[in-house]
CSV table of C-alpha atoms and ligand atoms in Angstrom, one decimal:
chain,number,residue,atom,x,y,z
A,1,MET,CA,41.8,-51.8,16.9
A,2,GLY,CA,45.0,-50.8,16.8
A,3,VAL,CA,46.8,-48.7,13.9
A,4,THR,CA,49.4,-51.6,13.2
A,5,SER,CA,46.5,-53.8,12.3
A,6,LEU,CA,44.9,-51.6,10.0
A,7,LEU,CA,47.9,-51.3,8.4
A,8,ALA,CA,47.8,-55.0,8.1
A,9,ILE,CA,44.5,-55.0,6.5
A,10,ALA,CA,45.6,-52.4,4.0
A,11,CYS,CA,48.6,-54.5,3.1
A,12,SER,CA,46.4,-58.4,3.0
A,13,LEU,CA,43.9,-56.5,1.2
A,14,VAL,CA,46.9,-56.1,-1.9
A,15,LEU,CA,48.0,-59.6,-1.3
A,16,THR,CA,44.5,-61.2,-1.6
A,17,ALA,CA,44.1,-59.3,-4.5
A,18,ARG,CA,46.8,-60.6,-6.4
A,19,GLY,CA,45.3,-62.7,-9.2
A,20,GLN,CA,46.1,-63.2,-12.7
A,21,SER,CA,44.8,-60.2,-14.4
A,22,PRO,CA,45.3,-57.4,-13.3
A,23,THR,CA,48.4,-57.9,-10.8
A,24,PHE,CA,48.8,-56.1,-7.7
A,25,SER,CA,52.2,-56.1,-5.6
A,26,ARG,CA,53.3,-54.4,-2.4
A,27,THR,CA,56.7,-53.4,-1.3
A,28,SER,CA,57.6,-51.9,2.0
A,29,SER,CA,59.4,-47.9,1.3
A,30,GLY,CA,61.7,-48.6,4.8
A,31,ASP,CA,59.3,-46.3,7.1
A,32,GLY,CA,56.8,-48.9,7.2
A,33,ARG,CA,54.7,-47.5,4.6
A,34,CYS,CA,53.1,-50.1,1.7
A,35,MET,CA,54.0,-49.1,-1.9
A,36,TYR,CA,51.4,-50.4,-4.2
A,37,SER,CA,51.5,-51.2,-7.7
A,38,PHE,CA,48.7,-52.2,-9.6
A,39,THR,CA,49.5,-53.5,-13.2
A,40,VAL,CA,46.9,-54.1,-16.0
A,41,PRO,CA,48.5,-56.5,-18.6
A,42,SER,CA,47.7,-54.9,-22.0
A,43,PRO,CA,47.0,-57.3,-24.8
A,44,ALA,CA,49.8,-57.6,-26.9
A,45,GLU,CA,48.5,-56.6,-30.2
A,46,GLU,CA,49.7,-52.9,-31.1
A,47,ARG,CA,47.4,-52.5,-34.2
A,48,CYS,CA,44.1,-53.6,-35.2
A,49,SER,CA,44.3,-53.7,-38.6
A,50,GLU,CA,43.9,-57.2,-39.4
A,51,PRO,CA,40.0,-58.5,-38.8
A,52,GLY,CA,41.4,-61.6,-37.2
A,53,GLU,CA,44.0,-60.2,-35.3
A,54,ALA,CA,41.6,-57.4,-33.9
A,55,LEU,CA,39.2,-60.0,-33.0
A,56,ARG,CA,41.2,-62.1,-31.0
A,57,ALA,CA,42.3,-58.7,-29.3
A,58,VAL,CA,38.6,-58.1,-28.6
A,59,ARG,CA,37.7,-61.6,-27.2
A,60,GLU,CA,41.1,-61.2,-24.8
A,61,LEU,CA,39.6,-57.7,-23.5
A,62,GLN,CA,36.4,-59.4,-23.0
A,63,ARG,CA,38.2,-62.4,-20.8
A,64,GLU,CA,40.4,-60.0,-19.3
A,65,ARG,CA,37.4,-58.0,-18.4
A,66,ALA,CA,35.3,-60.8,-16.8
A,67,ALA,CA,38.7,-61.1,-14.6
A,68,GLN,CA,39.0,-57.6,-13.6
A,69,ARG,CA,35.5,-57.1,-12.8
A,70,GLY,CA,35.6,-59.6,-10.0
A,71,GLU,CA,38.9,-58.8,-8.7
A,72,LEU,CA,37.3,-55.0,-8.4
A,73,GLU,CA,34.5,-55.9,-6.9
A,74,SER,CA,36.3,-57.5,-4.0
A,75,MET,CA,39.0,-54.8,-3.8
A,76,GLY,CA,36.3,-52.4,-3.4
A,77,GLN,CA,34.8,-54.1,-0.7
A,78,ARG,CA,37.4,-54.6,1.3
A,79,LEU,CA,38.0,-50.8,0.5
A,80,ARG,CA,34.9,-49.7,1.9
A,81,LEU,CA,35.5,-51.9,5.2
A,82,LEU,CA,38.9,-50.4,5.6
A,83,GLU,CA,37.2,-46.8,5.6
A,84,GLY,CA,34.5,-48.0,8.0
A,85,ARG,CA,37.2,-48.9,10.6
A,86,LEU,CA,39.1,-46.1,9.8
A,87,GLY,CA,36.2,-43.9,10.9
A,88,GLY,CA,36.5,-40.2,11.9
A,89,ARG,CA,40.3,-40.8,13.4
A,90,GLU,CA,42.6,-38.2,12.6
A,91,ASP,CA,46.3,-38.6,14.1
A,92,ALA,CA,49.3,-39.0,12.5
A,93,GLU,CA,49.5,-42.7,12.2
A,94,THR,CA,46.1,-42.6,10.7
A,95,GLY,CA,47.0,-39.7,8.1
A,96,LYS,CA,49.6,-42.2,6.8
A,97,LEU,CA,47.1,-45.1,6.3
A,98,ARG,CA,45.1,-42.3,4.9
A,99,ALA,CA,47.7,-41.6,2.4
A,100,ASP,CA,47.8,-45.3,1.5
A,101,LYS,CA,44.2,-45.5,1.3
A,102,ALA,CA,44.3,-42.6,-1.2
A,103,ASP,CA,46.9,-44.2,-3.4
A,104,LEU,CA,45.0,-47.4,-3.4
A,105,LEU,CA,42.0,-45.8,-4.7
A,106,ARG,CA,43.6,-43.8,-7.5
A,107,ARG,CA,44.9,-47.6,-8.6
A,108,LEU,CA,41.4,-48.5,-8.4
A,109,GLN,CA,40.3,-45.8,-10.2
A,110,ALA,CA,42.5,-46.0,-13.1
A,111,ALA,CA,41.7,-49.8,-13.0
A,112,GLU,CA,38.1,-49.2,-13.2
A,113,GLN,CA,38.8,-46.4,-16.5
A,114,GLU,CA,40.9,-49.3,-17.7
A,115,ASN,CA,37.9,-51.5,-17.4
A,116,ALA,CA,35.5,-49.2,-19.1
A,117,ARG,CA,38.0,-48.8,-21.7
A,118,LEU,CA,37.8,-53.0,-22.2
A,119,ARG,CA,34.0,-52.7,-22.1
A,120,ASP,CA,33.6,-50.2,-24.8
A,121,GLY,CA,35.8,-52.6,-26.7
A,122,ARG,CA,38.5,-50.0,-28.0
A,123,CYS,CA,41.6,-50.8,-29.8
A,124,PRO,CA,44.1,-51.9,-27.4
A,125,GLY,CA,46.5,-49.3,-28.0
A,126,HIS,CA,43.9,-46.4,-28.1
A,127,ARG,CA,44.6,-43.9,-25.0
A,128,ASP,CA,41.4,-43.1,-23.6
A,129,SER,CA,39.6,-39.9,-22.2
A,130,ALA,CA,37.4,-40.2,-24.9
A,131,ARG,CA,34.3,-41.7,-23.2
A,132,ASP,CA,34.3,-38.7,-20.5
A,133,SER,CA,35.2,-36.1,-22.7
A,134,GLN,CA,32.5,-37.5,-25.8
A,135,GLN,CA,29.9,-37.4,-22.8
A,136,LEU,CA,31.2,-33.9,-22.1
A,137,ALA,CA,31.0,-32.9,-25.4
A,138,ARG,CA,27.7,-34.5,-26.3
A,139,GLY,CA,26.1,-32.9,-23.1
A,140,GLY,CA,26.6,-29.6,-24.6
A,141,ARG,CA,25.0,-26.2,-23.2
A,142,GLN,CA,21.8,-27.3,-25.8
A,143,ASP,CA,22.0,-30.4,-24.5
A,144,PHE,CA,21.3,-29.5,-20.9
A,145,PHE,CA,17.5,-29.6,-21.0
A,146,ASN,CA,17.7,-32.3,-23.4
A,147,VAL,CA,20.0,-35.1,-22.3
A,148,PRO,CA,20.4,-38.0,-24.3
A,149,SER,CA,18.3,-40.5,-22.6
A,150,ARG,CA,19.8,-43.7,-24.4
A,151,LYS,CA,22.9,-45.3,-23.9
A,152,ARG,CA,24.6,-45.3,-27.4
A,153,ALA,CA,25.7,-48.5,-28.8
A,154,PRO,CA,29.5,-48.1,-30.2
A,155,SER,CA,29.3,-45.2,-32.5
A,156,GLY,CA,30.3,-45.9,-36.2
A,157,ARG,CA,33.7,-44.1,-35.3
A,158,GLU,CA,34.7,-46.1,-32.8
A,159,ALA,CA,33.5,-49.5,-34.5
A,160,SER,CA,35.4,-48.7,-37.7
A,161,LYS,CA,38.4,-48.5,-35.7
A,162,TRP,CA,38.5,-52.4,-36.0
A,163,ASN,CA,38.1,-52.0,-39.6
A,164,PHE,CA,36.7,-55.4,-40.2
A,165,GLU,CA,33.3,-57.2,-41.6
A,166,SER,CA,33.5,-60.6,-40.3
A,167,THR,CA,30.6,-62.0,-38.8
A,168,GLY,CA,32.7,-62.7,-35.7
A,169,TYR,CA,32.5,-58.9,-35.3
A,170,GLN,CA,28.9,-58.9,-35.5
A,171,GLU,CA,28.6,-61.3,-33.1
A,172,LEU,CA,30.6,-59.3,-30.7
A,173,LYS,CA,28.9,-56.4,-31.5
A,174,SER,CA,25.6,-57.7,-30.3
A,175,GLU,CA,27.2,-59.1,-27.5
A,176,ILE,CA,28.0,-55.4,-26.7
A,177,ILE,CA,24.9,-53.9,-27.4
A,178,THR,CA,22.7,-56.7,-25.1
A,179,GLU,CA,24.5,-55.2,-22.4
A,180,ILE,CA,22.4,-52.3,-22.2
A,181,PRO,CA,19.5,-53.4,-20.0
A,182,ALA,CA,16.1,-53.0,-21.9
A,183,SER,CA,14.5,-51.3,-19.1
A,184,LYS,CA,16.7,-48.3,-19.3
A,185,LEU,CA,15.6,-47.4,-22.4
A,186,ALA,CA,13.3,-44.6,-22.3
A,187,PRO,CA,9.9,-44.5,-22.6
A,188,GLN,CA,8.6,-42.5,-26.1
A,189,SER,CA,8.4,-38.9,-24.3
A,190,GLU,CA,5.4,-36.8,-26.1
A,191,SER,CA,6.6,-33.7,-24.7
A,192,GLY,CA,10.0,-33.4,-26.1
A,193,GLY,CA,11.5,-32.6,-22.4
A,194,THR,CA,11.3,-29.1,-22.6
A,195,SER,CA,10.4,-29.0,-18.6
A,196,GLN,CA,8.0,-26.1,-19.0
A,197,SER,CA,5.2,-27.7,-17.0
A,198,PRO,CA,5.1,-27.5,-13.7
A,199,ASP,CA,2.9,-30.4,-13.2
A,200,CYS,CA,4.0,-32.7,-10.3
A,201,GLY,CA,3.4,-36.5,-10.7
A,202,MET,CA,5.0,-39.5,-9.4
A,203,LEU,CA,8.3,-40.7,-10.8
A,204,GLU,CA,8.0,-43.4,-13.0
A,205,TRP,CA,11.4,-43.8,-14.8
A,206,VAL,CA,15.2,-42.4,-14.4
A,207,GLY,CA,17.2,-42.8,-17.3
A,208,GLU,CA,20.8,-43.0,-18.0
A,209,PRO,CA,23.3,-40.7,-16.0
A,210,VAL,CA,25.0,-38.0,-18.2
A,211,THR,CA,28.6,-36.9,-17.1
A,212,PHE,CA,29.5,-33.4,-16.9
A,213,GLN,CA,32.6,-32.8,-14.7
A,214,LYS,CA,35.0,-35.4,-13.3
A,215,ALA,CA,37.2,-34.0,-10.0
A,216,ASP,CA,40.7,-34.7,-10.3
A,217,SER,CA,42.0,-35.4,-7.0
A,218,ILE,CA,41.2,-37.2,-4.3
A,219,VAL,CA,39.2,-34.6,-2.1
A,220,GLY,CA,36.4,-34.8,-5.2
A,221,ARG,CA,35.5,-38.3,-4.6
A,222,TYR,CA,32.7,-37.3,-2.5
A,223,GLY,CA,31.0,-33.9,-3.1
A,224,VAL,CA,27.8,-31.9,-3.8
A,225,TRP,CA,26.9,-29.7,-7.2
A,226,MET,CA,23.9,-27.9,-7.5
A,227,LYS,CA,21.5,-25.5,-9.3
A,228,ASP,CA,19.4,-22.9,-8.1
A,229,PRO,CA,15.6,-23.6,-8.9
A,230,GLU,CA,14.5,-20.2,-7.8
A,231,PRO,CA,17.7,-18.0,-8.1
A,232,VAL,CA,18.0,-14.1,-7.2
A,233,PRO,CA,19.9,-11.7,-8.4
A,234,PRO,CA,23.0,-11.7,-9.5
A,235,HIS,CA,22.4,-15.4,-10.0
A,236,SER,CA,20.3,-17.3,-12.4
A,237,THR,CA,19.4,-20.8,-12.9
A,238,GLU,CA,22.5,-21.2,-15.3
A,239,HIS,CA,24.8,-20.7,-12.0
A,240,ILE,CA,26.3,-24.1,-10.9
A,241,TRP,CA,28.2,-24.7,-7.6
A,242,ARG,CA,30.2,-27.5,-6.1
A,243,ILE,CA,31.6,-28.4,-3.0
A,244,ASN,CA,34.4,-31.1,-2.6
A,245,THR,CA,33.5,-32.8,0.7
A,246,VAL,CA,36.8,-35.3,1.3
A,247,GLY,CA,38.3,-33.8,4.1
A,248,THR,CA,38.1,-32.5,7.6
A,249,ASP,CA,37.9,-28.7,7.1
A,250,ILE,CA,35.6,-28.2,3.9
A,251,ARG,CA,34.7,-24.3,3.2
A,252,GLN,CA,35.2,-23.8,-0.5
A,253,LEU,CA,32.1,-23.3,-2.2
A,254,TYR,CA,32.8,-22.9,-6.2
A,255,GLU,CA,30.5,-21.1,-8.0
A,256,TYR,CA,30.7,-21.5,-12.0
A,257,GLN,CA,28.6,-19.0,-14.5
A,258,ASP,CA,26.8,-21.8,-16.8
A,259,LEU,CA,27.2,-25.1,-17.6
A,260,ASP,CA,30.2,-24.6,-20.2
A,261,GLN,CA,32.5,-22.9,-17.4
A,262,PHE,CA,31.3,-25.8,-15.1
A,263,MET,CA,32.4,-28.2,-17.8
A,264,LYS,CA,35.8,-26.4,-18.6
A,265,GLY,CA,36.5,-26.4,-14.4
A,266,HIS,CA,36.5,-22.4,-14.9
A,267,THR,CA,35.0,-20.7,-11.6
A,268,SER,CA,33.9,-17.2,-11.5
A,269,LYS,CA,34.2,-17.0,-7.6
A,270,VAL,CA,35.0,-19.1,-4.7
A,271,TYR,CA,33.1,-18.4,-1.4
A,272,LEU,CA,35.1,-19.1,1.7
A,273,LEU,CA,32.3,-20.5,4.0
A,274,PRO,CA,32.3,-18.6,7.5
A,275,GLU,CA,31.6,-22.7,9.5
A,276,PRO,CA,32.7,-26.1,7.8
A,277,VAL,CA,30.5,-28.2,6.0
A,278,GLU,CA,29.4,-31.6,7.0
A,279,SER,CA,29.0,-34.1,4.0
A,280,THR,CA,27.2,-34.3,1.1
A,281,GLY,CA,23.5,-32.6,2.4
A,282,ALA,CA,23.9,-29.4,1.2
A,283,THR,CA,21.5,-27.3,-1.1
A,284,VAL,CA,21.2,-24.1,-3.0
A,285,TYR,CA,17.8,-22.4,-2.8
A,286,ARG,CA,16.8,-18.2,-3.4
A,287,GLY,CA,20.3,-17.2,-3.5
A,288,SER,CA,21.5,-19.2,-0.1
A,289,LEU,CA,23.4,-22.4,0.3
A,290,TYR,CA,21.5,-24.2,3.1
A,291,TYR,CA,24.3,-26.8,4.7
A,292,GLN,CA,24.9,-28.9,8.2
A,293,LYS,CA,27.7,-27.4,10.6
A,294,ARG,CA,30.4,-30.1,11.0
A,295,LYS,CA,29.9,-32.3,13.7
A,296,SER,CA,26.7,-30.6,14.4
A,297,ARG,CA,22.7,-31.0,14.3
A,298,THR,CA,23.0,-27.1,13.3
A,299,LEU,CA,21.2,-26.0,10.1
A,300,LEU,CA,23.1,-23.1,8.4
A,301,ARG,CA,21.8,-20.8,5.8
A,302,PHE,CA,24.7,-19.0,3.8
A,303,GLU,CA,23.2,-16.0,1.8
A,304,MET,CA,25.5,-15.6,-1.2
A,305,LYS,CA,24.8,-12.1,-1.8
A,306,SER,CA,26.1,-10.6,1.6
A,307,GLU,CA,28.2,-13.9,1.9
A,308,THR,CA,27.3,-14.1,5.5
A,309,ILE,CA,25.5,-16.6,7.5
A,310,LEU,CA,21.7,-15.4,8.2
A,311,VAL,CA,20.4,-18.2,10.1
A,312,ARG,CA,21.7,-20.9,12.3
A,313,LYS,CA,19.1,-23.3,13.5
A,314,ASP,CA,19.6,-26.6,15.5
A,315,LEU,CA,17.4,-29.4,14.3
A,316,ALA,CA,15.7,-30.9,17.2
A,317,ASN,CA,16.9,-34.6,18.4
A,318,ALA,CA,18.5,-35.1,14.6
A,319,GLY,CA,21.0,-38.0,14.8
A,320,TYR,CA,24.6,-36.6,13.3
A,321,ARG,CA,28.0,-37.3,12.9
A,322,GLY,CA,27.2,-41.2,11.7
A,323,VAL,CA,24.4,-41.9,14.1
A,324,PHE,CA,21.8,-42.2,11.1
A,325,PRO,CA,24.0,-41.4,7.9
A,326,TYR,CA,22.7,-43.1,4.6
A,327,SER,CA,24.2,-46.6,3.7
A,328,TRP,CA,27.4,-45.6,2.4
A,329,GLY,CA,28.1,-43.4,5.7
A,330,GLY,CA,30.3,-40.1,5.0
A,331,TYR,CA,28.5,-38.1,7.9
A,332,THR,CA,25.2,-38.3,5.5
A,333,ASP,CA,22.9,-37.6,8.8
A,334,ILE,CA,21.5,-34.8,7.7
A,335,ASP,CA,20.3,-34.1,4.1
A,336,PHE,CA,18.3,-30.7,2.7
A,337,ALA,CA,16.0,-31.1,-0.6
A,338,VAL,CA,14.2,-28.7,-2.5
A,339,ASP,CA,11.2,-29.6,-4.8
A,340,GLU,CA,8.1,-28.2,-6.1
A,341,LEU,CA,6.7,-27.2,-2.9
A,342,GLY,CA,9.8,-25.8,-1.1
A,343,LEU,CA,13.0,-26.8,1.3
A,344,TRP,CA,13.2,-29.9,3.5
A,345,VAL,CA,15.1,-31.6,5.5
A,346,ILE,CA,15.6,-35.5,5.7
A,347,TYR,CA,17.0,-37.1,8.8
A,348,SER,CA,16.3,-39.6,11.5
A,349,THR,CA,16.2,-39.4,15.7
A,350,SER,CA,16.8,-41.7,18.0
A,351,GLN,CA,12.8,-41.0,18.6
A,352,ALA,CA,12.0,-42.5,15.5
A,353,TYR,CA,14.4,-45.7,16.0
A,354,GLY,CA,16.2,-44.4,12.9
A,355,ALA,CA,13.6,-44.1,10.6
A,356,ILE,CA,13.6,-41.3,8.2
A,357,VAL,CA,12.2,-38.6,9.2
A,358,ILE,CA,11.1,-35.8,7.0
A,359,SER,CA,10.6,-31.9,7.7
A,360,LYS,CA,9.3,-29.3,5.8
A,361,LEU,CA,11.5,-26.2,6.7
A,362,ASP,CA,10.7,-22.2,6.2
A,363,PRO,CA,13.8,-21.1,4.0
A,364,SER,CA,13.9,-17.7,5.6
A,365,THR,CA,14.0,-18.8,9.1
A,366,LEU,CA,15.0,-22.6,8.8
A,367,GLU,CA,11.9,-23.2,11.6
A,368,VAL,CA,10.2,-26.7,10.9
A,369,GLU,CA,6.8,-26.0,9.7
A,370,GLN,CA,6.0,-30.0,9.8
A,371,THR,CA,7.3,-33.0,10.2
A,372,TRP,CA,6.9,-36.7,8.9
A,373,ALA,CA,7.9,-40.1,10.4
A,374,THR,CA,8.4,-42.5,7.7
A,375,ALA,CA,9.1,-46.2,8.5
A,376,ILE,CA,11.7,-46.6,6.1
A,377,ARG,CA,15.3,-47.2,8.0
A,378,LYS,CA,17.9,-44.3,7.2
A,379,ARG,CA,21.1,-46.6,7.4
A,380,ALA,CA,19.3,-49.4,5.0
A,381,VAL,CA,19.0,-46.6,2.2
A,382,ALA,CA,21.9,-45.3,-0.2
A,383,ASN,CA,20.6,-41.6,-0.8
A,384,SER,CA,17.3,-39.9,-1.2
A,385,PHE,CA,15.3,-37.3,-2.7
A,386,ILE,CA,12.1,-35.4,-2.9
A,387,ILE,CA,9.8,-34.7,-6.1
A,388,CYS,CA,6.5,-33.0,-5.4
A,389,GLY,CA,6.4,-33.7,-1.7
A,390,VAL,CA,7.0,-37.3,-2.3
A,391,LEU,CA,10.6,-38.9,-0.9
A,392,TYR,CA,12.1,-41.4,-2.6
A,393,THR,CA,15.0,-44.0,-1.7
A,394,ILE,CA,17.6,-45.6,-3.4
A,395,ASN,CA,18.6,-49.3,-2.8
A,396,SER,CA,22.5,-49.1,-3.4
A,397,TYR,CA,25.0,-46.8,-3.4
A,398,SER,CA,27.4,-49.0,-5.6
A,399,ASN,CA,25.5,-51.6,-7.7
A,400,GLN,CA,25.1,-50.3,-11.1
A,401,ASN,CA,21.5,-51.4,-11.3
A,402,ALA,CA,20.3,-50.1,-8.5
A,403,VAL,CA,16.8,-49.6,-7.9
A,404,ILE,CA,14.3,-46.9,-6.4
A,405,ASN,CA,12.5,-48.9,-3.9
A,406,PHE,CA,10.1,-46.8,-1.8
A,407,ALA,CA,8.2,-43.7,-1.8
A,408,TYR,CA,6.7,-41.9,0.9
A,409,ASN,CA,4.1,-39.3,-0.2
A,410,THR,CA,3.5,-36.6,2.6
A,411,ASN,CA,0.2,-35.4,0.9
A,412,THR,CA,-1.4,-38.4,1.9
A,413,ASN,CA,1.0,-40.0,4.9
A,414,SER,CA,1.3,-42.9,2.7
A,415,SER,CA,4.1,-45.0,1.5
A,416,LYS,CA,4.6,-47.5,-1.2
A,417,ALA,CA,7.2,-49.7,-2.6
A,418,LEU,CA,8.7,-49.2,-6.1
A,419,ALA,CA,11.2,-50.7,-8.6
A,420,ILE,CA,12.3,-48.1,-10.8
A,421,GLN,CA,15.9,-48.5,-12.5
A,422,PHE,CA,18.9,-46.2,-11.2
A,423,GLU,CA,22.3,-46.5,-12.4
A,424,ASN,CA,25.4,-45.9,-10.2
A,425,ARG,CA,27.4,-46.1,-13.4
A,426,TYR,CA,30.9,-45.4,-11.3
A,427,ARG,CA,29.9,-47.4,-8.3
A,428,TYR,CA,30.1,-44.6,-5.4
A,429,ASN,CA,27.6,-42.8,-5.8
A,430,SER,CA,27.5,-39.7,-2.6
A,431,MET,CA,24.7,-37.3,-3.4
A,432,VAL,CA,21.6,-37.8,-5.2
A,433,ASP,CA,19.2,-34.4,-5.4
A,434,TYR,CA,16.4,-33.2,-7.7
A,435,ASN,CA,16.0,-30.2,-9.2
A,436,PRO,CA,12.4,-28.8,-9.8
A,437,ALA,CA,13.3,-26.6,-12.1
A,438,GLU,CA,14.9,-28.8,-14.6
A,439,LYS,CA,13.0,-31.7,-13.5
A,440,LYS,CA,16.4,-33.4,-13.4
A,441,ILE,CA,18.2,-35.5,-11.0
A,442,LEU,CA,21.9,-34.1,-10.0
A,443,ALA,CA,24.3,-36.7,-8.6
A,444,TRP,CA,28.1,-37.4,-7.5
A,445,ASP,CA,29.3,-40.5,-8.1
A,446,ASN,CA,32.6,-41.4,-7.1
A,447,PHE,CA,34.5,-38.2,-8.8
A,448,ASN,CA,31.9,-37.9,-11.2
A,449,MET,CA,29.3,-35.3,-11.3
A,450,VAL,CA,26.0,-36.7,-13.6
A,451,MET,CA,22.6,-35.9,-14.3
A,452,TYR,CA,19.3,-38.2,-14.9
A,453,ASP,CA,16.8,-37.5,-16.6
A,454,ILE,CA,13.2,-38.5,-15.2
A,455,LYS,CA,9.8,-39.1,-16.2
A,456,LEU,CA,6.5,-38.2,-14.2
A,457,THR,CA,3.4,-39.5,-14.5
A,458,LYS,CA,0.1,-37.9,-13.1
A,459,MET,CA,-0.3,-38.5,-9.2
B,1,NAG,C1,-0.1,-36.5,7.9
B,1,NAG,O1,1.0,-36.3,8.8
B,1,NAG,C2,1.1,-35.1,9.3
B,1,NAG,C3,1.8,-35.4,10.2
B,1,NAG,O2,1.9,-36.2,11.8
B,1,NAG,C4,-0.3,-34.5,10.0
B,1,NAG,O3,-0.1,-33.1,10.3
B,1,NAG,C5,-1.3,-34.5,8.5
B,1,NAG,O4,-2.4,-33.7,9.1
B,1,NAG,C6,-1.5,-35.7,8.1
B,1,NAG,N1,-2.2,-35.7,6.8
B,1,NAG,C7,-3.2,-36.7,6.3
B,1,NAG,C8,-3.7,-36.2,5.4
B,1,NAG,O5,-3.4,-37.7,7.3
């Protein structure tokens, strides 16, 4: 498909998205570029002092929100289609198209935020950032091991902004609260979440995502953030690493002293990797970053202390560069994982007809110790991770009500269908990893670095 028709897709995407709310418009900048305008009409009310007035504003917001949701849905779909067509092409003309796409993405992101604001029923004049910073504040350092496991109902502070006592508001408030699916509420935890016990078990429940950081540029739409479950000096379990993975030559590995610094965006060190990174499959384990070299099936072990690549090893028959990716694409063909048992790699081969293959690796040599072939088609799942030698797959990267739908147990070579709720809050989850030291799931969902509580039952 030629560039001209690609451009036509980009433009028609905007034209067909023109609805009542929000509105889009396109103008040509003269050099053939599309200029997009994305307008989210703001309800007329400036203040929310009067109960009746506020109630009207809130109902308006609810209506707008419903309308917006549909628009965003179809826009997102078309954007993904466009992304698929762009594929790996990188010349001057696709570059221009990419810039357009990036612009559109930013606007979509802005609309998402607006939508979140509407959903939370905030006063129209109330400029936000509140949502994320509140979440960040809540997840302070001592909360790292004890992240809030319930979605908060609108807080008293927020509610008081509306400043009214009418029964109308009560109705509305309960409407907002009933949007929290009952299944998301945590079963009572007797342990208090101290994560002391190394006890293994089967995954039973995943909590709400808690946001710790948000990338501020397009290069951070996808990425990977990691902690080392078995650190070696000079690193500790406090350290956090991050790689933004949008781009063609990804070599920067950012290091943060602790969660506090990570949340503030203060890096303590930036490593320049000798080989570029492919996608979001990397992991940190025992002082090394394990990652897939760009456009290859080569696995690399980069030791952070010496800042050198200690081991390079081709993963036999592994598909790469979009042959067997996860459903969201992004060249997620080869995915490292770490659990209580050690280092793994999740991939597929043509011998396995695209089904997920799991290999246990020797972390010092990257030799394959043992391999399991599952019956789960890799392209059909959004992501996967391993806990206690059991592989879990997620059915969607974009659905907010996704499900962990399948488990493959390497201890017994058996598989099992599951239906564990998993929320993709920001609707584009590009990385999901388990951390056995924290007993948490770390993920990168559409610019946002999030963490999930989990609950295991005895195997
Ligand atoms: C499971 O499969 C692996 C790899 O094919 C094999 O080595 C192992 O013996 C099997 N284990 C059981 C319990 O069947």
